[in-house]
PDB file of C-alpha atoms in Angstrom:
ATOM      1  CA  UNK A1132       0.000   0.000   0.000  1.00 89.00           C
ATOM      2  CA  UNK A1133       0.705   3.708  -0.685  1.00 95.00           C
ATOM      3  CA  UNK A1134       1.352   6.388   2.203  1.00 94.00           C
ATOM      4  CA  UNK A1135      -1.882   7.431   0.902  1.00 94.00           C
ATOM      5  CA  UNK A1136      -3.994   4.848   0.150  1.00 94.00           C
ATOM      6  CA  UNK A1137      -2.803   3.422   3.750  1.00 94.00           C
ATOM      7  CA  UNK A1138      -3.924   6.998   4.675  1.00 94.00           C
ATOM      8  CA  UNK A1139      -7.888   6.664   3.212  1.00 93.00           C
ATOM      9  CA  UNK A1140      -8.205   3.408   4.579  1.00 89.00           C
ATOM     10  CA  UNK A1141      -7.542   4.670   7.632  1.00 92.00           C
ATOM     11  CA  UNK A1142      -9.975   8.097   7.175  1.00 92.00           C
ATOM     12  CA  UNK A1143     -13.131   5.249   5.791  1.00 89.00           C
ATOM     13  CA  UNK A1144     -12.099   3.425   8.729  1.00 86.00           C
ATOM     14  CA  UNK A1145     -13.121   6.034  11.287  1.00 90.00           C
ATOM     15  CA  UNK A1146     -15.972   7.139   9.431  1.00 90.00           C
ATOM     16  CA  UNK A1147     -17.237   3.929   9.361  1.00 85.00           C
ATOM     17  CA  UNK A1148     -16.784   3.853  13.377  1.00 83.00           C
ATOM     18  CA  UNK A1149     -18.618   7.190  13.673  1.00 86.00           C
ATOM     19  CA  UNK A1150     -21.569   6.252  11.628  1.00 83.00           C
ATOM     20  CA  UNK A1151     -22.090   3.194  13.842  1.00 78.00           C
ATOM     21  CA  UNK A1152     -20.163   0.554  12.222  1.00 72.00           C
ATOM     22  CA  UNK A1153     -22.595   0.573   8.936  1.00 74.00           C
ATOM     23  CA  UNK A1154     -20.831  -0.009   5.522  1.00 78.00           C
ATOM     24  CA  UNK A1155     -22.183   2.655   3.056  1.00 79.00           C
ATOM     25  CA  UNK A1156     -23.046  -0.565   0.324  1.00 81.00           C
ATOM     26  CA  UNK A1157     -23.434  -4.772   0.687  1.00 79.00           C
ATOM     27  CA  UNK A1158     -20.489  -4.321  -1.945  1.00 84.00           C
ATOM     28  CA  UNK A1159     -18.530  -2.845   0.776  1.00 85.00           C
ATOM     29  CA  UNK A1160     -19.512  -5.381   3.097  1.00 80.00           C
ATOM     30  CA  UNK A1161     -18.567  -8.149   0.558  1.00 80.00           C
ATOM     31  CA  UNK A1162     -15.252  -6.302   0.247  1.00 85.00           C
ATOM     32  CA  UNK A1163     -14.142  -5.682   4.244  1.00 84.00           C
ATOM     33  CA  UNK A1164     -16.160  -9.232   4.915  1.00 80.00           C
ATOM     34  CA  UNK A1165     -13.821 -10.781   2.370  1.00 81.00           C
ATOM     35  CA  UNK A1166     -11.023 -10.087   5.076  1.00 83.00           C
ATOM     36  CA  UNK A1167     -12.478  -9.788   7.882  1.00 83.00           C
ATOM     37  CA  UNK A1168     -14.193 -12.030   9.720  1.00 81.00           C
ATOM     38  CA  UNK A1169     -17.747 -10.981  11.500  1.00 86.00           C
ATOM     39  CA  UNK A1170     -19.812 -12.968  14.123  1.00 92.00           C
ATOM     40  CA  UNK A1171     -23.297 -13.265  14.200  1.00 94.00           C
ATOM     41  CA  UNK A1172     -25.615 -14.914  16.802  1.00 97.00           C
ATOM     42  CA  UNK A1173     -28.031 -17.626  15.074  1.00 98.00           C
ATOM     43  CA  UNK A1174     -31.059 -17.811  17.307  1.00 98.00           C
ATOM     44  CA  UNK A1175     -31.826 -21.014  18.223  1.00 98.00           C
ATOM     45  CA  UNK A1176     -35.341 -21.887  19.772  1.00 97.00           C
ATOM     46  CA  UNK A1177     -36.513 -25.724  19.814  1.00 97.00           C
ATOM     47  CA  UNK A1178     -39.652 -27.092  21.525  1.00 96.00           C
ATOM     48  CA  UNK A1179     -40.979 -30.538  21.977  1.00 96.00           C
ATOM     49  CA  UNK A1180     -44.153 -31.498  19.524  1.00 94.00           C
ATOM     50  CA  UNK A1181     -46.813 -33.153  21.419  1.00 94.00           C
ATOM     51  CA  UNK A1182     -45.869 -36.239  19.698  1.00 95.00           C
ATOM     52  CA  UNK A1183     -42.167 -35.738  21.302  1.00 95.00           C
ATOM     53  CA  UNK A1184     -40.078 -34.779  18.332  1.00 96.00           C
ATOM     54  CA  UNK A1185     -37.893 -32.058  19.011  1.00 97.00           C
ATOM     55  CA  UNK A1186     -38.120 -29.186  17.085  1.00 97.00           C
ATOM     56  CA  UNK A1187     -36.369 -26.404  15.720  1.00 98.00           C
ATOM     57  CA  UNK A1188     -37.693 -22.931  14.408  1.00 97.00           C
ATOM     58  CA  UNK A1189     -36.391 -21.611  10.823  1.00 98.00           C
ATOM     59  CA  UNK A1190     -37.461 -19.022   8.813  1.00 98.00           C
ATOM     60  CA  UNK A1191     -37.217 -18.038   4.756  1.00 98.00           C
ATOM     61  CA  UNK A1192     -33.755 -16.142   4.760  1.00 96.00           C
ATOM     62  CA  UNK A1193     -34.724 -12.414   2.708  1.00 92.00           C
ATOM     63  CA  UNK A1194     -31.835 -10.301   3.307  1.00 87.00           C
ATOM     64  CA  UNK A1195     -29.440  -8.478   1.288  1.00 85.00           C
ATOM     65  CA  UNK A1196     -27.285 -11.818   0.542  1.00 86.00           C
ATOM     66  CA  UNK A1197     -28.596 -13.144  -3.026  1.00 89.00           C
ATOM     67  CA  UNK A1198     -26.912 -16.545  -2.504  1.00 91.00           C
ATOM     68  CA  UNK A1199     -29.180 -17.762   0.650  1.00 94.00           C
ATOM     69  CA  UNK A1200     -32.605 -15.948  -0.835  1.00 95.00           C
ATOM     70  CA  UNK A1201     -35.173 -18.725  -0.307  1.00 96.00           C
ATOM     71  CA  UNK A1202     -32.986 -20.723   1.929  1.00 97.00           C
ATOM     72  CA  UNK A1203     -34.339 -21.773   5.302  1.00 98.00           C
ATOM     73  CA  UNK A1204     -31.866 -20.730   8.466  1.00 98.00           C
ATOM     74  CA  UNK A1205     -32.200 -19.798  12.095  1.00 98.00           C
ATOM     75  CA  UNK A1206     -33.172 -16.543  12.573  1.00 97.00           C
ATOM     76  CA  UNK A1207     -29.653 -14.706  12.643  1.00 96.00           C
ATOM     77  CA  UNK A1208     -27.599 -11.169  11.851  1.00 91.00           C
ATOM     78  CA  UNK A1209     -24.647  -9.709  12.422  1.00 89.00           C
ATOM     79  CA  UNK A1210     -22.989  -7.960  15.707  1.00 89.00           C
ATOM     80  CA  UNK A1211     -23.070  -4.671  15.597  1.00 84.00           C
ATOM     81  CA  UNK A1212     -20.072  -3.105  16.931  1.00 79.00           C
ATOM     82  CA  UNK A1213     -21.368  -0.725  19.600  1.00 81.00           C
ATOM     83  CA  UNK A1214     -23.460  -2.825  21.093  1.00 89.00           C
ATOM     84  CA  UNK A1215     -22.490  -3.640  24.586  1.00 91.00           C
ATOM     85  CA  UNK A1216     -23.339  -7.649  24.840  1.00 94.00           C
ATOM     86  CA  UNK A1217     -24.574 -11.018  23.050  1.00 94.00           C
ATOM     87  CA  UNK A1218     -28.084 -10.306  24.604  1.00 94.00           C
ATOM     88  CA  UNK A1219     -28.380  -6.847  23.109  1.00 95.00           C
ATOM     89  CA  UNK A1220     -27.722  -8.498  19.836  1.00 95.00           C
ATOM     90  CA  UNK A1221     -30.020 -11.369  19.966  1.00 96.00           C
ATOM     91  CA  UNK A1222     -32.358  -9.144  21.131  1.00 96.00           C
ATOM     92  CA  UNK A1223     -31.976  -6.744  18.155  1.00 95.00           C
ATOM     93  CA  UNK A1224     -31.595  -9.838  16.378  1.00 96.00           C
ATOM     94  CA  UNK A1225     -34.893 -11.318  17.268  1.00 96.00           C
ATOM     95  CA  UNK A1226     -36.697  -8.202  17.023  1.00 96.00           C
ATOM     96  CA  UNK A1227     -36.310  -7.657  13.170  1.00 94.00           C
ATOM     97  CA  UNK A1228     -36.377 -11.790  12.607  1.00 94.00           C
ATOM     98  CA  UNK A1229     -39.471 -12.274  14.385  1.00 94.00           C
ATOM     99  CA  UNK A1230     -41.285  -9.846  16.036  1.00 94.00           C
ATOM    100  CA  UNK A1231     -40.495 -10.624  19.619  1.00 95.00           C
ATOM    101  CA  UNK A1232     -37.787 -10.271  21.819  1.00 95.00           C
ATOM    102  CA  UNK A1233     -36.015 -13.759  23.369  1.00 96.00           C
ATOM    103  CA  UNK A1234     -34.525 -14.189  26.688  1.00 95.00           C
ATOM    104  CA  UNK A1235     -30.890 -15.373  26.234  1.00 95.00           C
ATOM    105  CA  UNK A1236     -29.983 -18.789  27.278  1.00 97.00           C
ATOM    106  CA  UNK A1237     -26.166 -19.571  26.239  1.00 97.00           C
ATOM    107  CA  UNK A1238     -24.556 -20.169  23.837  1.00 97.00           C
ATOM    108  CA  UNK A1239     -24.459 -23.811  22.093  1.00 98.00           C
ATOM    109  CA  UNK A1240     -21.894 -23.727  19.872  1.00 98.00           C
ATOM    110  CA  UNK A1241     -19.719 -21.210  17.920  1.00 97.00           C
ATOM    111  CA  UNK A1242     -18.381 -22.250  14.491  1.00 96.00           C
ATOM    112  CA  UNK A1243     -16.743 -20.374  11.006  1.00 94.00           C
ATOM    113  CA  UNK A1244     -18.056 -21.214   8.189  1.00 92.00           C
ATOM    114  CA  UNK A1245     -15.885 -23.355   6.107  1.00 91.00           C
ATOM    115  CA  UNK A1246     -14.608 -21.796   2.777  1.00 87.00           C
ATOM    116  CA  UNK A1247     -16.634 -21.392  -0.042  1.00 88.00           C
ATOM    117  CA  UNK A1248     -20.164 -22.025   2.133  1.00 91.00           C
ATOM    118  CA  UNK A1249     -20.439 -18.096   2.733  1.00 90.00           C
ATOM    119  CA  UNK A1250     -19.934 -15.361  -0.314  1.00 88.00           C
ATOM    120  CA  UNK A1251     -18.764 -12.737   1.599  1.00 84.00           C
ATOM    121  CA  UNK A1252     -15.780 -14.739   3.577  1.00 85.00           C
ATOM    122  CA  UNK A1253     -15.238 -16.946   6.389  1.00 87.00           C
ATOM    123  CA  UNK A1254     -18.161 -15.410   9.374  1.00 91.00           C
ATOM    124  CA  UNK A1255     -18.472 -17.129  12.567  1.00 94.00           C
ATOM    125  CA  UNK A1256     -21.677 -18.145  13.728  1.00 96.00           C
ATOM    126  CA  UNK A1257     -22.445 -18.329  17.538  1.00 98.00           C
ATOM    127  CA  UNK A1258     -25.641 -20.475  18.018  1.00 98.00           C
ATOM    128  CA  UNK A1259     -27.300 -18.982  20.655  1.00 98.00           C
ATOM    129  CA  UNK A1260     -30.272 -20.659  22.733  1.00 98.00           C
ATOM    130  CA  UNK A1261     -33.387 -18.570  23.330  1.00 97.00           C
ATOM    131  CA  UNK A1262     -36.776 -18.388  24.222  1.00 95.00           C
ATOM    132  CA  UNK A1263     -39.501 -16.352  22.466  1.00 94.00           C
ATOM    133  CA  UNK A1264     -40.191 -13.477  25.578  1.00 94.00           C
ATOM    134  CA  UNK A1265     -43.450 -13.271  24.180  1.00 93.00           C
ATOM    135  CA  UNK A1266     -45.642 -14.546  21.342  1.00 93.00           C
ATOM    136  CA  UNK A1267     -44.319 -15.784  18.061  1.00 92.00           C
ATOM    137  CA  UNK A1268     -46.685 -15.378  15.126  1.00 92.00           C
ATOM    138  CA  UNK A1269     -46.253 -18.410  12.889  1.00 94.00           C
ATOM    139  CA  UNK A1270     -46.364 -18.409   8.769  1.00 95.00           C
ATOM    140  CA  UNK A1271     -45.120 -20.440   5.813  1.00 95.00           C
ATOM    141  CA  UNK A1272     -42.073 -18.746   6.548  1.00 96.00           C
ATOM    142  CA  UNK A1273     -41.479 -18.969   9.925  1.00 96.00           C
ATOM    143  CA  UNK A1274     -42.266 -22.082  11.542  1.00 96.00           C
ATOM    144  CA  UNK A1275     -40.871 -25.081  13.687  1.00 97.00           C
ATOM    145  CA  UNK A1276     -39.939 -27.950  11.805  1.00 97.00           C
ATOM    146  CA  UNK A1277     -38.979 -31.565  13.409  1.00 97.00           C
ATOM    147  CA  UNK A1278     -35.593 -32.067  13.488  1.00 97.00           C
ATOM    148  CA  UNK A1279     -35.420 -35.107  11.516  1.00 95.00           C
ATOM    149  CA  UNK A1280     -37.721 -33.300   8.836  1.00 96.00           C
ATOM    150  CA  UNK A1281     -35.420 -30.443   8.050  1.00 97.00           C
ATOM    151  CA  UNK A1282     -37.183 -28.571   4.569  1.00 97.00           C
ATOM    152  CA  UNK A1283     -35.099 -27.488   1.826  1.00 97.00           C
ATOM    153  CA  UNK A1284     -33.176 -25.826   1.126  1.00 97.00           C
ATOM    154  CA  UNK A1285     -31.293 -24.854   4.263  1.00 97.00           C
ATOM    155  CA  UNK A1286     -28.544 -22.910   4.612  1.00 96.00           C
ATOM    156  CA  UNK A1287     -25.458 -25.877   5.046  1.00 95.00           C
ATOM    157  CA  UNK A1288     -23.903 -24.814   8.457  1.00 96.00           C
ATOM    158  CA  UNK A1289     -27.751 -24.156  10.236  1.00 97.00           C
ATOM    159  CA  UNK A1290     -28.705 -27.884   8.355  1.00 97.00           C
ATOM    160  CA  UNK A1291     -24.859 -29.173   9.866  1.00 96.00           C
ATOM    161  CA  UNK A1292     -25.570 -27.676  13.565  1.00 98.00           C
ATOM    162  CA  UNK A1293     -28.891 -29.433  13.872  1.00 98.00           C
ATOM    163  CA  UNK A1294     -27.698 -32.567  12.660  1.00 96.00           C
ATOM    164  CA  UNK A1295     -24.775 -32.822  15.042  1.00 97.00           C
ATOM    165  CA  UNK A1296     -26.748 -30.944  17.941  1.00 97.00           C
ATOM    166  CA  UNK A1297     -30.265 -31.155  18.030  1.00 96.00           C
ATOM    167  CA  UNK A1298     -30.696 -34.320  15.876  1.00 86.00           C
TER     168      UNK A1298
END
């Protein structure tokens, strides 16, 4: 790098900081995401049918990434820098995802996506336990599905973390 291109990075930097952490485009996010690598809690929130299956709840993924469109996942999004803890985010999180805010339980597992699964880079996911804090309005896309009945698609690493955890 350049004294001044090293320089502009550096000026983008902070004004990235000062406008809360928010990349001006999702090309810019592919770009920094490409290098760096973000966390984001993946809610997880099971329940027992009253036939006894476990189950899982997944939504219809219809954010800004074109690659998972249509996918089923967990409901999940990024960290955001200024916030203060995991519960803030999965709170946020859960918020926007579903409509309700979830009391945190722990986390269950944390692991980075393996290369070539994600197109931005190499994210970590931290699955998260939670329960709904209040009431969950069910659709076609956004519903608890038995474990061993996973629909498709699914997003690989949500599909692998059921199958080795929940399943």
């Amino acid at each position: 790098f350049t004294v001044p291109e090293v320089r502009m990075m550096i000026r983008l930097v902070v004004k990235v900081r000062r406008n809360g952490y928010w990349w001006p485009t999702e090309d810019v996010m592919r770009a920094v995401h490409g290098v760096v690598s973000f966390w984001a809690p993946e809610l997880v929130l099971t329940r027992t049918s009253r036939g006894g299956e476990k189950e899982v709840f997944l939504i219809v993924y219809d954010g800004p990434v074109e690659e998972f469109q249509g996918r089923w996942c967990f409901p999940g999004g990024y960290n955001r820098w200024a916030e203060p803890d995991i519960q803030t985010t999965c709170s946020r999180v859960a918020r926007r995802e579903i409509g309700v805010n979830v009391i945190y339980l722990g986390i269950l597992h944390a692991e980075k996506w393996k290369s070539g699964e994600h197109p931005y880079g190499v994210p970590l996911s931290v699955f998260v336990g939670c329960k709904p804090a209040g009431r969950v309005r069910f659709t076609k896309k956004r519903r608890f599905f038995p474990v061993r009945q996973l629909p498709k698609p699914i997003v690989q690493i949500h599909r692998r973390f059921i199958e080795q955890h929940l399943g």
